Amino acid sequence: MADTTVATKTVKFIITRQDTPDSKPYTEEFEIPYRPNMNVISGLMEIQRNPKKTDGSNTAPVCWDSNCLEEVCGACSMVINGKPRQACSALVDKLEQPIRLEPMRTFPVVRDLVINRERMFGALKRVKAWIPIDGTYDLGPGPRMAETKRQWAYELSKCMTCGVCLEACPNVNDRNSFIGPAAISQVRLFNAHPTGEMNKEERLDALMTDGGIEGCGNSQNCVRSCPKGIPLTTSIAAINKDTTKHLFKKWLGM
Amino acid sequence: MKGNSYFSRKLHSLLGIIPLGGFIVVHGLTNYQAFERGPEGFAKGVHFINSLPVLPLLEIFGIYLPLLFHGIYGLYVAYQSDSNTGRFKYGRNWAFTAQRITGVITFVFVFWHVYQTRLQIYLGHLTHEELGSTMNLIASSPVYFVLYLIGVLAAVFHFSNGLWAFLVSWGITVGPKAQRISSYICMGVFVIVSALFILSLIAFGGDEFKEAANAATAFTNIG
């Protein structure tokens, strides 16, 4: 009953849309009723329930990707008011309006805000970002990891392959084959692991080929943009050091 | 491992400091003789360089070839980069873009500067002794002076910021603290080396060099 007397507060969205991977993008404006504690995802859900533009005309519901809704899966990454970040942790109360949503164009756009992050998983495969423990017999327990190392390695393990660092990087684009900061940091993580360390040269070799670590141009946008606060530039510099050492060791046949 | 961009990029990074970074510092110090000791000091500096043994080899392997590789591969590196300083207004991101812009400016400037000076000597239009008066002609023209100022500042910024990036790319400065301290040092390098070049440009445009230039022209007229 009180609803009819309260002045209705609204939230404005300007969303960049694209119908197919190859079609031209266009923008549409939406104005939806405000509710307390909204985030960008709940705003998108509201548009999905009632897909009407600001001018009152109908439109197709906006497509987006999301999963965990607690900033650990990385699926809902998009460009919000110019900055790449997760839509689930983007609170409407803290955003300037109108809220502009765009897909992260560094990746192929599937539809509207949905992008294809496959290149990131390809990068993880390329650098062998895993620990091989399978054998034809029980290999037994591996060596222990020092607690001091575990503490910083844990920070690196927070990477959720969300793609924000690639979107922020000026060297990840169509003219450049740079693998991106995320996979380099994962090499540091798996090379720090006492069992993973046994295959560290394979991972370094992978980064010393076309489109590897040399693609980093030190703009350091990645570390400023990472939603999990991963020290990406420290990881890149540490792997620069390891690849340099590896290069000279190989030349000298050590 | 086949030929790949890792080696090219590493070589590009190394050559930028050794020898090219070293060369720019030596060049700055030689020019500074013009400010500190006048036309004679500068002539002595030029004479010292020209009295180095195996000079053509030093020039070819220490300057021309590294410069060509660093310059041409650098243009390719710049082509491969986007600039997103509009979206990410961070100091390091500005430096990233500036590194590429100053690289292109330096590329053009160095060709022009070599054409005006070293190439004229190769062609026999100039002698080493006349370099001081050539520089006087350049530095006393306001247009050339400003173009030289832009070229010199671009080159020195490219060197100083490149030194910072070199330390990261070779894994010497790893953590944020080391990188911050090295950025202060590199800023210091920028200020000092820029000052060397700017002061020598001012000296080249000054009266001492004008007189020296007039004397030289008078001499040629007589001769």
Coordinates of C-alpha atoms in Angstrom, one line a residue:
Chain A
M1 CA 0.0 0.0 0.0
A2 CA 2.8 2.3 0.9
D3 CA 4.3 1.6 -2.5
T4 CA 1.8 3.9 -4.3
T5 CA 2.7 6.9 -2.2
V6 CA 6.5 6.6 -2.3
A7 CA 8.2 8.4 -5.1
T8 CA 9.6 5.6 -7.4
K9 CA 13.3 5.7 -7.6
T10 CA 14.8 4.2 -10.8
V11 CA 18.1 2.9 -12.1
K12 CA 19.2 3.8 -15.6
F13 CA 21.2 1.4 -17.7
I14 CA 22.8 2.0 -21.1
I15 CA 23.7 -1.4 -22.5
T16 CA 25.8 -2.3 -25.6
R17 CA 24.0 -5.1 -27.4
Q18 CA 25.0 -7.3 -30.3
D19 CA 22.6 -9.9 -31.8
T20 CA 25.2 -12.3 -33.3
P21 CA 29.0 -12.7 -33.1
D22 CA 29.3 -10.8 -36.5
S23 CA 26.6 -8.3 -36.3
K24 CA 27.0 -4.6 -35.5
P25 CA 26.8 -3.5 -31.8
Y26 CA 24.2 -1.0 -30.8
T27 CA 23.1 0.5 -27.5
E28 CA 19.7 0.4 -25.7
E29 CA 18.6 2.3 -22.7
F30 CA 16.6 0.9 -19.8
E31 CA 15.1 2.4 -16.7
I32 CA 14.1 -0.1 -14.0
P33 CA 12.7 0.3 -10.5
Y34 CA 15.2 0.7 -7.8
R35 CA 15.5 -1.8 -5.0
P36 CA 17.9 -1.6 -2.0
N37 CA 21.2 -3.5 -2.3
M38 CA 20.9 -4.1 -6.1
N39 CA 23.9 -5.2 -8.1
V40 CA 24.3 -5.1 -11.8
I41 CA 23.1 -8.8 -12.2
S42 CA 19.8 -8.1 -10.3
G43 CA 19.4 -5.1 -12.6
L44 CA 19.9 -7.4 -15.6
M45 CA 17.4 -9.9 -14.1
E46 CA 14.8 -7.1 -13.8
I47 CA 15.3 -6.3 -17.5
Q48 CA 14.9 -10.0 -18.3
R49 CA 11.6 -10.1 -16.5
N50 CA 10.3 -7.0 -18.2
P51 CA 12.3 -6.3 -21.4
K52 CA 11.1 -2.8 -22.1
K53 CA 13.3 0.0 -23.1
T54 CA 13.1 3.5 -21.6
D55 CA 10.9 4.7 -24.4
G56 CA 8.4 1.9 -23.6
S57 CA 9.0 -0.3 -26.7
N58 CA 9.7 -4.0 -26.3
T59 CA 13.0 -5.6 -27.0
A60 CA 14.7 -8.9 -26.6
P61 CA 15.9 -9.6 -23.1
V62 CA 19.6 -8.8 -22.6
C63 CA 21.9 -11.8 -22.5
W64 CA 24.7 -12.1 -20.0
D65 CA 26.8 -14.8 -18.4
S66 CA 26.9 -15.4 -14.6
N67 CA 27.2 -18.2 -12.2
C68 CA 28.4 -18.0 -8.6
L69 CA 27.3 -14.4 -7.8
E70 CA 30.0 -14.1 -5.2
E71 CA 33.0 -13.0 -7.3
V72 CA 34.8 -16.4 -7.4
C73 CA 33.8 -17.8 -10.8
G74 CA 34.7 -15.0 -13.1
A75 CA 31.8 -15.6 -15.5
C76 CA 30.0 -12.3 -15.2
S77 CA 33.0 -10.1 -16.2
M78 CA 32.0 -7.1 -18.3
V79 CA 32.9 -3.5 -18.8
I80 CA 30.9 -1.5 -16.3
N81 CA 31.2 2.3 -16.6
G82 CA 34.4 1.9 -18.6
K83 CA 36.2 -0.6 -16.3
P84 CA 36.2 -4.3 -16.7
R85 CA 35.0 -6.1 -13.5
Q86 CA 32.4 -8.6 -12.3
A87 CA 28.8 -7.6 -12.6
C88 CA 27.9 -9.6 -9.4
S89 CA 30.1 -7.5 -7.1
A90 CA 29.2 -4.2 -8.9
L91 CA 26.7 -2.6 -6.5
V92 CA 24.3 -0.2 -8.0
D93 CA 24.5 2.1 -5.0
K94 CA 28.2 2.6 -5.6
L95 CA 27.9 3.2 -9.4
E96 CA 27.5 6.4 -11.2
Q97 CA 24.3 6.5 -13.3
P98 CA 23.4 5.9 -16.0
I99 CA 25.3 2.6 -15.7
R100 CA 27.0 1.7 -18.9
L101 CA 27.4 -2.0 -19.6
E102 CA 29.5 -3.3 -22.5
P103 CA 31.0 -6.7 -23.3
M104 CA 34.8 -7.2 -22.8
R105 CA 35.7 -6.7 -26.5
T106 CA 39.1 -8.2 -26.1
F107 CA 37.3 -11.5 -26.4
P108 CA 34.9 -12.6 -29.2
V109 CA 31.4 -11.4 -28.4
V110 CA 28.8 -14.2 -28.5
R111 CA 25.8 -12.1 -27.9
D112 CA 25.1 -8.9 -25.9
L113 CA 27.3 -9.1 -22.8
V114 CA 28.3 -12.8 -23.3
I115 CA 31.8 -13.3 -24.4
N116 CA 33.9 -16.4 -25.2
R117 CA 36.9 -16.7 -22.9
E118 CA 38.2 -19.9 -24.5
R119 CA 41.6 -18.3 -25.3
M120 CA 42.3 -18.1 -21.6
F121 CA 41.7 -21.9 -21.1
G122 CA 43.8 -22.5 -24.2
A123 CA 46.6 -20.4 -22.6
L124 CA 46.4 -22.5 -19.4
K125 CA 46.7 -25.7 -21.5
R126 CA 49.6 -24.2 -23.4
V127 CA 51.6 -23.4 -20.2
K128 CA 50.6 -26.7 -18.6
A129 CA 49.0 -25.0 -15.6
W130 CA 48.5 -28.2 -13.7
I131 CA 50.5 -30.6 -11.5
P132 CA 51.2 -34.0 -13.1
I133 CA 50.7 -36.6 -10.4
D134 CA 49.5 -39.6 -12.4
G135 CA 51.8 -42.6 -12.7
T136 CA 51.4 -46.3 -13.5
Y137 CA 51.9 -46.9 -9.8
D138 CA 51.4 -45.0 -6.5
L139 CA 54.0 -42.3 -6.5
G140 CA 53.5 -41.6 -2.8
P141 CA 53.2 -38.2 -1.2
G142 CA 55.1 -35.3 -2.7
P143 CA 57.5 -33.0 -0.9
R144 CA 56.0 -30.5 1.6
M145 CA 55.4 -26.9 0.8
A146 CA 56.9 -24.3 3.1
E147 CA 54.3 -22.3 5.0
T148 CA 55.8 -19.0 4.0
K149 CA 55.6 -20.0 0.3
R150 CA 52.1 -21.3 0.7
Q151 CA 51.0 -18.0 1.9
W152 CA 51.9 -16.0 -1.2
A153 CA 51.1 -18.9 -3.6
Y154 CA 47.6 -18.9 -2.2
E155 CA 47.2 -15.4 -3.4
L156 CA 48.0 -16.5 -6.9
S157 CA 45.6 -19.4 -6.7
K158 CA 42.7 -16.9 -6.3
C159 CA 42.8 -16.4 -10.1
M160 CA 39.4 -17.2 -11.6
T161 CA 40.3 -16.8 -15.2
C162 CA 37.8 -13.9 -15.4
G163 CA 39.6 -12.1 -18.2
V164 CA 39.7 -8.7 -16.6
C165 CA 43.5 -8.5 -16.8
L166 CA 43.4 -9.3 -20.6
E167 CA 40.8 -6.7 -21.2
A168 CA 42.9 -4.1 -19.3
C169 CA 46.1 -5.0 -21.1
P170 CA 47.0 -2.8 -24.1
N171 CA 49.1 -5.6 -25.6
V172 CA 46.2 -8.2 -25.8
N173 CA 44.6 -7.4 -29.1
D174 CA 44.2 -8.6 -32.7
R175 CA 47.7 -7.6 -33.8
N176 CA 49.4 -9.2 -30.8
S177 CA 49.6 -12.9 -29.8
F178 CA 50.5 -12.1 -26.2
I179 CA 49.2 -14.8 -23.8
G180 CA 48.2 -12.3 -21.2
P181 CA 49.0 -11.8 -17.5
A182 CA 46.8 -14.5 -16.0
A183 CA 48.6 -17.5 -17.5
I184 CA 52.0 -16.1 -16.6
S185 CA 50.9 -15.8 -13.0
Q186 CA 49.7 -19.4 -13.1
V187 CA 53.1 -20.6 -14.3
R188 CA 54.6 -18.9 -11.2
L189 CA 51.9 -20.6 -9.0
F190 CA 52.6 -24.1 -10.4
N191 CA 56.3 -23.6 -10.5
A192 CA 56.2 -22.7 -6.8
H193 CA 54.5 -26.0 -5.9
P194 CA 57.0 -28.6 -4.7
T195 CA 55.6 -31.2 -7.1
G196 CA 54.8 -28.8 -9.9
E197 CA 58.3 -27.5 -9.7
M198 CA 59.5 -30.9 -11.2
N199 CA 58.1 -29.8 -14.5
K200 CA 59.0 -26.1 -14.3
E201 CA 61.2 -26.0 -17.4
E202 CA 58.2 -27.2 -19.6
R203 CA 56.2 -24.2 -18.4
L204 CA 59.0 -21.7 -18.9
D205 CA 59.7 -23.1 -22.4
A206 CA 56.0 -22.5 -23.3
L207 CA 56.4 -18.9 -22.2
M208 CA 59.6 -18.5 -24.3
T209 CA 57.8 -19.0 -27.6
D210 CA 55.8 -16.7 -29.9
G211 CA 53.2 -14.8 -27.9
G212 CA 54.8 -15.7 -24.6
I213 CA 56.0 -13.6 -21.8
E214 CA 57.9 -11.2 -24.1
G215 CA 54.5 -9.7 -25.1
C216 CA 54.3 -7.9 -21.7
G217 CA 54.9 -4.1 -22.2
N218 CA 54.8 -3.2 -18.5
S219 CA 51.7 -1.0 -18.7
Q220 CA 50.8 -2.6 -15.3
N221 CA 47.1 -2.1 -15.9
C222 CA 46.6 -5.8 -15.0
V223 CA 47.6 -5.5 -11.4
R224 CA 45.5 -2.3 -11.0
S225 CA 42.4 -4.1 -12.5
C226 CA 42.6 -7.6 -11.0
P227 CA 39.5 -8.1 -8.8
K228 CA 41.3 -10.6 -6.6
G229 CA 44.3 -8.3 -6.0
I230 CA 46.7 -10.8 -7.5
P231 CA 50.2 -9.4 -7.7
L232 CA 50.3 -10.0 -11.5
T233 CA 53.2 -7.7 -12.3
T234 CA 55.3 -9.3 -9.6
S235 CA 54.5 -12.7 -11.1
I236 CA 55.5 -11.4 -14.6
A237 CA 58.8 -10.0 -13.3
A238 CA 59.5 -13.2 -11.3
I239 CA 58.9 -15.3 -14.4
N240 CA 61.0 -12.8 -16.5
K241 CA 63.8 -13.7 -14.1
D242 CA 63.2 -17.4 -14.3
T243 CA 62.9 -17.4 -18.1
T244 CA 66.1 -15.3 -18.4
K245 CA 68.0 -17.8 -16.1
H246 CA 66.5 -20.7 -18.1
L247 CA 67.6 -19.1 -21.4
F248 CA 71.3 -18.8 -20.2
K249 CA 71.3 -22.2 -18.6
K250 CA 70.1 -23.7 -21.9
W251 CA 72.8 -21.8 -23.9
L252 CA 75.5 -22.9 -21.6
G253 CA 74.2 -26.5 -21.6
M254 CA 73.8 -26.4 -17.8
Chain B
M1 CA 63.1 -23.8 -30.3
K2 CA 62.7 -22.1 -33.7
G3 CA 63.3 -18.4 -34.3
N4 CA 60.6 -16.8 -32.3
S5 CA 59.5 -13.4 -30.9
Y6 CA 60.9 -14.2 -27.5
F7 CA 64.5 -13.9 -28.8
S8 CA 63.8 -10.9 -31.0
R9 CA 62.1 -9.1 -28.1
K10 CA 64.8 -9.9 -25.7
L11 CA 67.5 -8.8 -28.1
H12 CA 65.5 -5.6 -28.7
S13 CA 65.4 -5.0 -25.0
L14 CA 69.1 -5.7 -24.5
L15 CA 70.3 -3.5 -27.5
G16 CA 68.2 -0.6 -26.2
I17 CA 70.5 -0.4 -23.1
I18 CA 73.7 -2.0 -24.4
P19 CA 74.9 -0.3 -26.6
L20 CA 72.3 2.3 -27.4
G21 CA 71.6 3.5 -23.9
G22 CA 75.3 3.7 -23.3
F23 CA 75.8 5.6 -26.6
I24 CA 73.2 8.2 -25.7
V25 CA 74.9 8.9 -22.4
V26 CA 78.3 9.2 -24.0
H27 CA 76.8 11.4 -26.7
G28 CA 75.3 13.6 -24.0
L29 CA 78.6 13.9 -22.2
T30 CA 80.5 14.8 -25.4
N31 CA 78.0 17.5 -26.3
Y32 CA 78.1 18.8 -22.8
Q33 CA 81.7 19.7 -23.4
A34 CA 80.3 22.5 -25.7
F35 CA 78.6 24.0 -22.6
E36 CA 81.4 23.4 -20.1
R37 CA 84.4 24.1 -22.3
G38 CA 83.1 25.9 -25.4
P39 CA 83.9 25.2 -29.0
E40 CA 87.4 24.0 -28.2
G41 CA 86.2 21.5 -25.6
F42 CA 83.6 20.2 -28.0
A43 CA 86.2 19.9 -30.8
K44 CA 88.4 18.0 -28.4
G45 CA 85.5 15.6 -27.6
V46 CA 84.8 15.0 -31.3
H47 CA 88.5 14.5 -31.8
F48 CA 88.7 12.0 -29.0
I49 CA 85.8 9.9 -30.4
N50 CA 87.4 10.0 -33.8
S51 CA 90.7 8.8 -32.5
L52 CA 89.2 5.6 -31.1
P53 CA 90.6 2.4 -32.6
V54 CA 88.6 0.4 -35.1
L55 CA 86.2 3.3 -35.3
P56 CA 84.2 2.0 -38.4
L57 CA 83.7 -1.3 -36.7
L58 CA 82.5 0.4 -33.5
E59 CA 80.2 2.5 -35.5
I60 CA 78.7 -0.3 -37.5
F61 CA 78.4 -2.9 -34.7
G62 CA 78.0 -0.6 -31.8
I63 CA 75.6 1.9 -33.3
Y64 CA 74.2 1.4 -36.8
L65 CA 73.2 -2.2 -36.7
P66 CA 71.8 -2.1 -33.1
L67 CA 70.0 1.1 -34.0
L68 CA 68.4 -0.3 -37.1
F69 CA 67.3 -3.5 -35.4
H70 CA 66.0 -1.7 -32.3
G71 CA 64.3 1.0 -34.4
I72 CA 62.7 -1.3 -37.0
Y73 CA 61.6 -4.0 -34.6
G74 CA 60.5 -1.3 -32.2
L75 CA 58.1 0.1 -34.8
Y76 CA 56.7 -3.4 -35.1
V77 CA 56.3 -3.6 -31.3
A78 CA 54.5 -0.2 -31.3
Y79 CA 52.3 -1.3 -34.1
Q80 CA 51.3 -4.4 -32.0
S81 CA 50.1 -2.2 -29.1
D82 CA 46.9 -0.5 -28.3
S83 CA 46.7 2.6 -26.2
N84 CA 44.0 2.6 -23.6
T85 CA 45.0 5.6 -21.5
G86 CA 41.5 6.9 -21.8
R87 CA 40.1 4.1 -19.8
F88 CA 43.1 3.4 -17.5
K89 CA 44.6 6.7 -16.4
Y90 CA 47.5 5.2 -14.5
G91 CA 51.0 6.6 -14.6
R92 CA 52.6 3.4 -15.8
N93 CA 50.0 3.1 -18.5
W94 CA 50.8 6.6 -19.7
A95 CA 54.5 5.7 -19.7
F96 CA 53.6 2.6 -21.8
T97 CA 52.0 4.7 -24.4
A98 CA 54.6 7.4 -24.2
Q99 CA 57.3 4.8 -24.6
R100 CA 55.8 3.9 -28.0
I101 CA 55.2 7.5 -29.1
T102 CA 58.7 8.7 -28.1
G103 CA 60.1 5.6 -29.8
V104 CA 58.6 6.7 -33.2
I105 CA 59.6 10.3 -32.7
T106 CA 63.2 9.2 -31.8
F107 CA 63.3 6.9 -34.9
V108 CA 62.5 9.9 -37.2
F109 CA 64.7 12.3 -35.3
V110 CA 67.7 10.1 -35.3
F111 CA 67.5 9.6 -39.1
W112 CA 67.2 13.3 -39.7
H113 CA 70.0 14.1 -37.2
V114 CA 72.3 11.5 -38.8
Y115 CA 71.5 12.9 -42.2
Q116 CA 72.4 16.5 -41.1
T117 CA 75.6 15.5 -39.4
R118 CA 77.3 12.1 -39.8
L119 CA 76.0 11.5 -43.4
Q120 CA 77.3 14.9 -44.5
I121 CA 80.7 13.9 -43.3
Y122 CA 80.5 10.7 -45.2
L123 CA 79.5 12.6 -48.3
G124 CA 82.4 14.9 -47.9
H125 CA 80.2 18.1 -47.4
L126 CA 81.5 18.5 -43.9
T127 CA 84.5 17.8 -41.8
H128 CA 84.6 16.7 -38.2
E129 CA 86.0 20.2 -37.3
E130 CA 83.0 21.9 -38.8
L131 CA 80.5 20.0 -36.7
G132 CA 80.4 22.8 -34.1
S133 CA 79.4 25.4 -36.7
T134 CA 76.8 23.0 -38.2
M135 CA 75.3 22.6 -34.8
N136 CA 75.4 26.4 -34.4
L137 CA 73.4 26.8 -37.6
I138 CA 70.8 24.3 -36.3
A139 CA 70.6 25.5 -32.7
S140 CA 70.3 29.2 -33.7
S141 CA 67.3 28.6 -35.9
P142 CA 64.2 28.7 -33.7
V143 CA 62.4 26.0 -35.7
Y144 CA 65.3 23.6 -35.7
F145 CA 66.0 24.3 -32.0
V146 CA 62.4 23.3 -31.0
L147 CA 62.5 20.2 -33.3
Y148 CA 65.8 19.2 -31.7
L149 CA 64.5 19.9 -28.3
I150 CA 61.5 17.6 -29.0
G151 CA 63.7 14.9 -30.5
V152 CA 66.2 15.0 -27.7
L153 CA 63.5 14.9 -24.9
A154 CA 61.8 12.0 -26.7
A155 CA 65.0 10.1 -27.1
V156 CA 66.0 10.6 -23.5
F157 CA 62.6 9.7 -22.1
H158 CA 62.6 6.6 -24.3
F159 CA 66.0 5.6 -22.9
S160 CA 65.1 6.3 -19.2
N161 CA 61.7 4.6 -19.3
G162 CA 63.2 1.8 -21.3
L163 CA 65.9 1.4 -18.6
W164 CA 63.1 0.9 -16.1
A165 CA 61.3 -1.6 -18.3
F166 CA 64.6 -3.4 -19.1
L167 CA 65.1 -4.0 -15.3
V168 CA 61.6 -5.5 -15.1
S169 CA 61.9 -7.5 -18.4
W170 CA 65.1 -9.2 -17.3
G171 CA 63.8 -10.0 -13.9
I172 CA 66.1 -7.6 -12.0
T173 CA 63.5 -5.5 -10.3
V174 CA 60.8 -8.0 -9.3
G175 CA 58.6 -6.6 -6.5
P176 CA 56.6 -3.4 -6.4
K177 CA 59.1 -1.7 -4.0
A178 CA 62.1 -2.4 -6.2
Q179 CA 60.2 -1.2 -9.3
R180 CA 59.1 2.0 -7.5
I181 CA 62.7 2.8 -6.4
S182 CA 64.0 2.0 -9.9
S183 CA 61.4 4.4 -11.3
Y184 CA 62.7 7.2 -9.2
I185 CA 66.3 6.4 -10.3
C186 CA 65.2 6.4 -14.0
M187 CA 63.4 9.7 -13.5
G188 CA 66.7 11.1 -12.2
V189 CA 68.5 9.7 -15.2
F190 CA 65.9 11.4 -17.5
V191 CA 66.4 14.8 -15.8
I192 CA 70.2 14.6 -15.8
V193 CA 70.7 13.3 -19.4
S194 CA 68.1 15.8 -20.7
A195 CA 69.9 18.6 -18.9
L196 CA 73.2 17.6 -20.6
F197 CA 71.5 17.7 -24.1
I198 CA 69.5 20.9 -23.5
L199 CA 72.5 22.8 -22.0
S200 CA 74.6 21.8 -25.0
L201 CA 71.9 22.8 -27.4
I202 CA 71.8 26.2 -25.7
A203 CA 75.6 26.4 -25.9
F204 CA 75.6 25.5 -29.6
G205 CA 73.2 28.3 -30.3
G206 CA 75.4 30.8 -28.3
D207 CA 77.9 33.5 -29.4
E208 CA 81.0 31.4 -28.9
F209 CA 79.9 28.9 -31.5
K210 CA 78.6 31.7 -33.8
E211 CA 82.1 33.3 -33.8
A212 CA 83.7 29.9 -34.4
A213 CA 81.2 29.3 -37.2
N214 CA 81.9 32.8 -38.7
A215 CA 85.6 32.2 -38.5
A216 CA 85.2 28.9 -40.3
T217 CA 83.1 30.4 -43.1
A218 CA 85.6 33.3 -43.4
F219 CA 88.4 30.8 -43.6
T220 CA 86.6 28.9 -46.4
N221 CA 85.9 32.1 -48.2
I222 CA 89.5 33.1 -48.2
G223 CA 90.5 29.6 -49.1

